[in-house]
Amino acid sequence: MSVGRFVLTALLLAGPALAQDSKETARAIAGTPATTPQRLTLVDIPKPAGKRIALFDGRTLKDWEPWLGYADPALTYRNPPDKPIGTGRDTRGDFAVRMVDGAPAIWVKGETWGSLVHRADLRDYHLRLRFKWGTRTYAPRETQPRNNGLLYHTHGAPGDVFGTWRPSAEFEIMTGSTGMIVAVGGKVRGHTEVAFDPSLIAPHLRYRAGGRRIDIVNGTPTWNVEAATDAERPVGEWNTLDLYVVGDRAVHVVNGVPVAEVRDLATIAADGSRQPLTHGRIQLQSEGAETWFRDITVEPIRTLPRIVVGGVNQ
């Protein structure tokens, strides 16, 4: 999800001096770069506290609500933008149930940005889904990394964020960055731990257990936090994502590898107070790349798994 990439684009257009400034900012936020990568392990995986429920029935999109942004996605970050499409056209050419690899899946075309929003208001759950990339990418991202997202704790009105998405926390789905944490919307917050990684594009912050604690705030130098490692399989292969959520905390897992944790998810109220964000809907994004989703299930849990550095006994 690219809301904060508006900031990155501005940095790149401004030239190398500002890009270097962004690295100095990251160093001030997160300290000197970590010298060694972490091997993270997921332990204390919770047992289900109830029945597993399928969010996709394999036949229809009857429990999913479509929303589309602008016919030209390049308009997304204009202020003020043109009026979005919303629900103003037939979306069967944007989202559909189709067969792929011998079984049904949700097909997201990706050409027009927007999302499918599930009707269920979820809290304290383990969500699992499988996804793979299709073959098509579209302007203005046709030459950039394939991009999509699993947005959770979704709330607010359709199109609240740049006319295209609802406020939420994001489990990023993007080649090279799947599992990244993003705050979708200017009033969404979340704490996590980071290290400065100068090999990354701005904001140069990577999840690191035991690292510096930051608040994720869209439109600022802490607008996203890169996944601890790239655990995604090659384009065209299926990936399994596990999202564990209890209250205002969440753990992101890609193909069995824990890659990020966020705590103290919150929204900023009209009076400026921080209100815990503990439940909401999920969104499957459409953001420039053809994507397939299947086997989307959710089951209740009462505790979160833990991320530990090294093996179980270390």
Tab-separated table of C-alpha atoms in Angstrom:
chain	number	residue	atom	x	y	z
A	1	MET	CA	0.000	0.000	0.000
A	2	SER	CA	1.634	3.222	-1.196
A	3	VAL	CA	0.101	6.090	0.766
A	4	GLY	CA	3.441	6.993	2.321
A	5	ARG	CA	5.331	6.504	-0.936
A	6	PHE	CA	4.149	9.988	-1.884
A	7	VAL	CA	6.799	11.144	0.611
A	8	LEU	CA	9.406	8.859	-1.007
A	9	THR	CA	8.605	10.197	-4.489
A	10	ALA	CA	9.088	13.758	-3.263
A	11	LEU	CA	12.498	12.806	-1.850
A	12	LEU	CA	13.624	11.198	-5.080
A	13	LEU	CA	12.502	14.136	-7.198
A	14	ALA	CA	14.298	16.521	-4.863
A	15	GLY	CA	17.613	14.806	-5.531
A	16	PRO	CA	20.391	13.002	-3.643
A	17	ALA	CA	20.812	15.651	-0.956
A	18	LEU	CA	17.351	15.074	0.474
A	19	ALA	CA	17.727	11.305	0.033
A	20	GLN	CA	20.875	11.523	2.171
A	21	ASP	CA	18.958	13.649	4.664
A	22	SER	CA	16.374	10.860	4.936
A	23	LYS	CA	19.153	8.425	5.905
A	24	GLU	CA	20.447	10.801	8.540
A	25	THR	CA	16.918	11.110	9.860
A	26	ALA	CA	16.623	7.320	10.010
A	27	ARG	CA	19.955	7.096	11.832
A	28	ALA	CA	18.732	9.651	14.395
A	29	ILE	CA	15.536	7.643	14.894
A	30	ALA	CA	16.961	4.127	14.967
A	31	GLY	CA	20.683	4.438	15.734
A	32	THR	CA	23.601	2.902	13.856
A	33	PRO	CA	22.801	0.074	11.418
A	34	ALA	CA	22.598	-3.438	12.815
A	35	THR	CA	25.702	-5.442	11.876
A	36	THR	CA	24.072	-8.881	11.715
A	37	PRO	CA	20.620	-10.069	10.597
A	38	GLN	CA	18.336	-11.760	13.096
A	39	ARG	CA	16.955	-15.253	12.712
A	40	LEU	CA	13.470	-14.999	14.159
A	41	THR	CA	11.374	-17.923	15.374
A	42	LEU	CA	7.692	-18.092	16.294
A	43	VAL	CA	6.952	-19.872	19.585
A	44	ASP	CA	3.958	-20.382	21.877
A	45	ILE	CA	1.598	-20.567	18.915
A	46	PRO	CA	-1.914	-20.318	20.386
A	47	LYS	CA	-4.495	-23.045	20.120
A	48	PRO	CA	-7.819	-22.025	18.559
A	49	ALA	CA	-10.402	-20.859	21.078
A	50	GLY	CA	-13.303	-21.688	18.764
A	51	LYS	CA	-14.347	-22.846	15.331
A	52	ARG	CA	-12.426	-21.935	12.197
A	53	ILE	CA	-14.531	-19.911	9.745
A	54	ALA	CA	-13.973	-19.509	6.012
A	55	LEU	CA	-14.190	-15.874	4.864
A	56	PHE	CA	-14.259	-16.952	1.214
A	57	ASP	CA	-16.811	-19.614	0.258
A	58	GLY	CA	-15.049	-20.558	-2.969
A	59	ARG	CA	-18.036	-19.589	-5.109
A	60	THR	CA	-19.071	-15.962	-4.627
A	61	LEU	CA	-18.044	-12.589	-3.192
A	62	LYS	CA	-21.322	-12.196	-1.302
A	63	ASP	CA	-19.611	-11.271	1.987
A	64	TRP	CA	-17.200	-8.809	0.378
A	65	GLU	CA	-17.877	-5.158	-0.418
A	66	PRO	CA	-15.919	-3.625	-3.337
A	67	TRP	CA	-14.688	-0.044	-3.436
A	68	LEU	CA	-12.697	1.660	-6.177
A	69	GLY	CA	-10.591	4.794	-6.140
A	70	TYR	CA	-9.885	6.767	-9.316
A	71	ALA	CA	-10.110	5.615	-12.932
A	72	ASP	CA	-6.574	6.992	-13.237
A	73	PRO	CA	-4.659	5.796	-10.141
A	74	ALA	CA	-2.087	8.534	-10.703
A	75	LEU	CA	-4.695	10.916	-9.254
A	76	THR	CA	-4.671	9.112	-5.900
A	77	TYR	CA	-2.353	11.492	-4.046
A	78	ARG	CA	-3.613	14.770	-5.498
A	79	ASN	CA	-5.064	17.200	-3.007
A	80	PRO	CA	-7.951	17.687	-3.467
A	81	PRO	CA	-8.441	14.632	-5.697
A	82	ASP	CA	-11.216	14.107	-8.210
A	83	LYS	CA	-14.274	12.158	-7.098
A	84	PRO	CA	-13.492	8.425	-6.789
A	85	ILE	CA	-15.472	5.718	-8.535
A	86	GLY	CA	-16.535	4.167	-5.210
A	87	THR	CA	-19.409	1.796	-5.992
A	88	GLY	CA	-20.403	3.738	-9.104
A	89	ARG	CA	-19.649	1.000	-11.652
A	90	ASP	CA	-19.931	-2.751	-12.094
A	91	THR	CA	-16.823	-4.169	-10.390
A	92	ARG	CA	-16.950	-7.686	-11.846
A	93	GLY	CA	-14.077	-6.717	-14.114
A	94	ASP	CA	-12.022	-5.692	-11.066
A	95	PHE	CA	-12.819	-8.431	-8.526
A	96	ALA	CA	-14.177	-11.906	-9.287
A	97	VAL	CA	-14.080	-15.592	-8.376
A	98	ARG	CA	-12.119	-17.514	-10.999
A	99	MET	CA	-10.351	-20.831	-11.332
A	100	VAL	CA	-6.574	-20.906	-11.067
A	101	ASP	CA	-4.288	-23.909	-10.567
A	102	GLY	CA	-7.313	-26.196	-10.471
A	103	ALA	CA	-9.273	-24.443	-7.717
A	104	PRO	CA	-11.338	-21.270	-7.191
A	105	ALA	CA	-9.732	-18.081	-5.896
A	106	ILE	CA	-10.492	-14.398	-5.532
A	107	TRP	CA	-9.071	-12.607	-8.551
A	108	VAL	CA	-7.993	-8.977	-8.119
A	109	LYS	CA	-7.206	-7.342	-11.453
A	110	GLY	CA	-5.184	-4.497	-9.895
A	111	GLU	CA	-5.570	-1.938	-12.685
A	112	THR	CA	-7.906	0.335	-10.711
A	113	TRP	CA	-6.869	0.858	-7.111
A	114	GLY	CA	-9.306	0.022	-4.332
A	115	SER	CA	-10.204	-2.935	-2.148
A	116	LEU	CA	-12.552	-5.722	-1.225
A	117	VAL	CA	-13.781	-5.227	2.351
A	118	HIS	CA	-15.168	-8.211	4.272
A	119	ARG	CA	-18.331	-7.527	6.250
A	120	ALA	CA	-17.205	-9.244	9.477
A	121	ASP	CA	-16.003	-7.116	12.395
A	122	LEU	CA	-13.106	-9.199	13.724
A	123	ARG	CA	-11.188	-9.193	16.992
A	124	ASP	CA	-8.751	-11.597	18.699
A	125	TYR	CA	-8.104	-13.933	15.798
A	126	HIS	CA	-5.659	-15.879	13.694
A	127	LEU	CA	-6.232	-15.186	10.011
A	128	ARG	CA	-4.603	-17.308	7.348
A	129	LEU	CA	-4.699	-16.858	3.592
A	130	ARG	CA	-2.776	-17.898	0.525
A	131	PHE	CA	-1.866	-15.534	-2.278
A	132	LYS	CA	0.130	-15.476	-5.473
A	133	TRP	CA	0.891	-12.834	-8.061
A	134	GLY	CA	-0.670	-12.895	-11.492
A	135	THR	CA	1.128	-11.887	-14.656
A	136	ARG	CA	-0.132	-8.326	-15.163
A	137	THR	CA	1.007	-5.029	-13.659
A	138	TYR	CA	-0.435	-1.605	-14.415
A	139	ALA	CA	0.438	2.089	-14.508
A	140	PRO	CA	1.599	3.967	-12.589
A	141	ARG	CA	3.324	0.966	-10.943
A	142	GLU	CA	3.935	-1.276	-13.964
A	143	THR	CA	7.737	-1.170	-13.510
A	144	GLN	CA	7.745	-1.061	-9.703
A	145	PRO	CA	7.544	-3.985	-7.255
A	146	ARG	CA	4.197	-5.770	-7.363
A	147	ASN	CA	1.997	-4.270	-4.656
A	148	ASN	CA	-1.116	-5.226	-2.730
A	149	GLY	CA	-1.983	-5.604	0.933
A	150	LEU	CA	-3.959	-7.261	3.700
A	151	LEU	CA	-5.446	-4.412	5.728
A	152	TYR	CA	-6.870	-5.182	9.170
A	153	HIS	CA	-8.651	-3.365	12.005
A	154	THR	CA	-10.378	-1.482	9.177
A	155	HIS	CA	-12.753	1.255	10.315
A	156	GLY	CA	-14.166	4.564	9.144
A	157	ALA	CA	-15.936	5.436	5.920
A	158	PRO	CA	-15.151	4.004	2.463
A	159	GLY	CA	-12.530	6.108	0.721
A	160	ASP	CA	-11.424	7.944	3.870
A	161	VAL	CA	-7.789	7.460	2.847
A	162	PHE	CA	-7.083	9.206	-0.482
A	163	GLY	CA	-10.561	8.311	-1.720
A	164	THR	CA	-9.408	4.715	-2.124
A	165	TRP	CA	-9.053	2.829	1.187
A	166	ARG	CA	-10.419	2.834	4.722
A	167	PRO	CA	-8.186	3.580	7.735
A	168	SER	CA	-6.471	0.441	9.021
A	169	ALA	CA	-3.221	-1.264	9.904
A	170	GLU	CA	-1.525	-3.051	7.028
A	171	PHE	CA	0.199	-6.362	6.516
A	172	GLU	CA	1.954	-5.293	3.321
A	173	ILE	CA	1.977	-7.640	0.334
A	174	MET	CA	4.715	-6.394	-1.997
A	175	THR	CA	7.558	-8.221	-3.723
A	176	GLY	CA	10.567	-7.936	-1.456
A	177	SER	CA	8.567	-6.384	1.400
A	178	THR	CA	5.731	-8.765	2.262
A	179	GLY	CA	4.963	-8.435	5.964
A	180	MET	CA	5.923	-4.747	6.205
A	181	ILE	CA	3.889	-2.711	8.722
A	182	VAL	CA	2.097	0.367	7.386
A	183	ALA	CA	-0.297	2.808	9.052
A	184	VAL	CA	-3.072	3.419	6.507
A	185	GLY	CA	-4.493	6.827	7.300
A	186	GLY	CA	-3.140	9.848	9.126
A	187	LYS	CA	-4.811	8.981	12.448
A	188	VAL	CA	-3.643	5.354	12.753
A	189	ARG	CA	-0.750	4.595	15.102
A	190	GLY	CA	1.268	1.588	16.228
A	191	HIS	CA	4.501	0.961	18.139
A	192	THR	CA	7.183	-1.418	16.943
A	193	GLU	CA	10.955	-2.004	17.199
A	194	VAL	CA	13.345	-1.066	14.411
A	195	ALA	CA	16.908	-0.763	13.202
A	196	PHE	CA	18.303	1.626	10.605
A	197	ASP	CA	18.959	-0.196	7.327
A	198	PRO	CA	20.630	2.095	4.750
A	199	SER	CA	20.087	-0.501	1.994
A	200	LEU	CA	16.345	0.240	2.085
A	201	ILE	CA	14.509	3.058	0.367
A	202	ALA	CA	13.136	5.758	2.670
A	203	PRO	CA	12.297	5.593	5.501
A	204	HIS	CA	15.180	3.047	5.859
A	205	LEU	CA	13.646	1.300	8.899
A	206	ARG	CA	13.524	-2.486	9.305
A	207	TYR	CA	11.771	-4.484	12.019
A	208	ARG	CA	14.283	-5.728	14.601
A	209	ALA	CA	13.374	-7.475	17.843
A	210	GLY	CA	14.903	-5.494	20.691
A	211	GLY	CA	15.565	-2.489	18.466
A	212	ARG	CA	14.561	1.142	18.968
A	213	ARG	CA	10.875	1.658	19.777
A	214	ILE	CA	9.058	3.946	17.351
A	215	ASP	CA	5.519	5.095	16.620
A	216	ILE	CA	4.362	4.413	13.056
A	217	VAL	CA	2.778	7.601	11.683
A	218	ASN	CA	1.828	7.983	8.032
A	219	GLY	CA	3.311	10.930	6.157
A	220	THR	CA	6.321	11.129	8.511
A	221	PRO	CA	9.821	9.553	8.598
A	222	THR	CA	8.273	6.575	10.429
A	223	TRP	CA	5.450	5.900	7.976
A	224	ASN	CA	6.340	2.231	7.498
A	225	VAL	CA	8.627	-0.466	8.875
A	226	GLU	CA	10.111	-3.054	6.512
A	227	ALA	CA	9.719	-6.759	7.287
A	228	ALA	CA	12.624	-8.351	9.181
A	229	THR	CA	13.405	-10.521	6.161
A	230	ASP	CA	12.063	-11.314	2.709
A	231	ALA	CA	10.330	-14.670	3.178
A	232	GLU	CA	8.169	-14.498	0.052
A	233	ARG	CA	8.414	-17.196	-2.611
A	234	PRO	CA	9.194	-16.389	-6.272
A	235	VAL	CA	6.521	-14.649	-8.342
A	236	GLY	CA	3.973	-17.189	-9.580
A	237	GLU	CA	4.202	-19.441	-6.509
A	238	TRP	CA	1.650	-19.522	-3.697
A	239	ASN	CA	2.509	-17.907	-0.346
A	240	THR	CA	0.875	-18.424	3.047
A	241	LEU	CA	0.297	-15.422	5.303
A	242	ASP	CA	-0.604	-15.726	8.985
A	243	LEU	CA	-1.880	-12.700	10.876
A	244	TYR	CA	-2.262	-13.076	14.642
A	245	VAL	CA	-4.214	-10.296	16.358
A	246	VAL	CA	-5.138	-9.923	20.032
A	247	GLY	CA	-6.454	-6.559	21.164
A	248	ASP	CA	-4.144	-3.788	19.961
A	249	ARG	CA	-1.244	-6.107	19.070
A	250	ALA	CA	-0.461	-8.102	15.934
A	251	VAL	CA	2.183	-10.498	14.599
A	252	HIS	CA	2.912	-10.853	10.857
A	253	VAL	CA	4.131	-14.225	9.545
A	254	VAL	CA	5.126	-15.037	5.928
A	255	ASN	CA	5.464	-18.684	4.896
A	256	GLY	CA	6.003	-19.667	8.523
A	257	VAL	CA	8.625	-16.974	9.171
A	258	PRO	CA	7.765	-14.217	11.681
A	259	VAL	CA	8.699	-10.897	10.084
A	260	ALA	CA	7.119	-8.147	12.220
A	261	GLU	CA	5.193	-7.324	15.362
A	262	VAL	CA	3.211	-4.180	16.153
A	263	ARG	CA	1.796	-3.085	19.517
A	264	ASP	CA	-0.421	-0.330	20.869
A	265	LEU	CA	-2.439	0.006	17.662
A	266	ALA	CA	-4.581	3.086	18.054
A	267	THR	CA	-6.474	5.891	16.402
A	268	ILE	CA	-6.173	9.557	17.271
A	269	ALA	CA	-9.509	10.966	18.434
A	270	ALA	CA	-10.796	14.481	17.730
A	271	ASP	CA	-9.488	15.649	21.107
A	272	GLY	CA	-5.993	14.329	20.292
A	273	SER	CA	-6.196	11.361	22.646
A	274	ARG	CA	-4.910	7.939	21.640
A	275	GLN	CA	-7.734	5.376	21.499
A	276	PRO	CA	-6.831	1.655	21.337
A	277	LEU	CA	-7.638	0.007	17.990
A	278	THR	CA	-8.691	-3.538	18.826
A	279	HIS	CA	-11.077	-4.712	16.112
A	280	GLY	CA	-12.347	-4.061	12.609
A	281	ARG	CA	-12.795	-5.482	9.139
A	282	ILE	CA	-10.183	-6.730	6.699
A	283	GLN	CA	-9.486	-5.365	3.217
A	284	LEU	CA	-7.804	-7.086	0.275
A	285	GLN	CA	-6.208	-4.335	-1.743
A	286	SER	CA	-6.022	-3.676	-5.440
A	287	GLU	CA	-2.944	-1.575	-6.153
A	288	GLY	CA	-1.411	-2.078	-9.546
A	289	ALA	CA	-0.746	-5.826	-9.721
A	290	GLU	CA	-2.921	-8.803	-10.609
A	291	THR	CA	-3.270	-10.968	-7.486
A	292	TRP	CA	-4.986	-14.233	-6.497
A	293	PHE	CA	-6.254	-15.043	-2.981
A	294	ARG	CA	-7.665	-18.302	-1.611
A	295	ASP	CA	-8.094	-20.374	1.576
A	296	ILE	CA	-8.982	-17.313	3.676
A	297	THR	CA	-9.885	-18.492	7.177
A	298	VAL	CA	-10.137	-17.000	10.638
A	299	GLU	CA	-10.285	-18.623	14.054
A	300	PRO	CA	-10.516	-17.041	17.525
A	301	ILE	CA	-7.459	-16.954	19.790
A	302	ARG	CA	-6.842	-15.607	23.304
A	303	THR	CA	-3.063	-15.143	23.239
A	304	LEU	CA	-0.424	-14.109	20.727
A	305	PRO	CA	2.553	-16.206	19.685
A	306	ARG	CA	5.956	-14.841	20.659
A	307	ILE	CA	8.811	-13.874	18.374
A	308	VAL	CA	12.195	-14.976	19.714
A	309	VAL	CA	15.661	-14.366	18.296
A	310	GLY	CA	17.421	-17.560	17.212
A	311	GLY	CA	16.125	-21.047	17.891
A	312	VAL	CA	13.527	-22.018	20.465
A	313	ASN	CA	16.179	-22.745	23.096
A	314	GLN	CA	18.199	-19.563	22.573
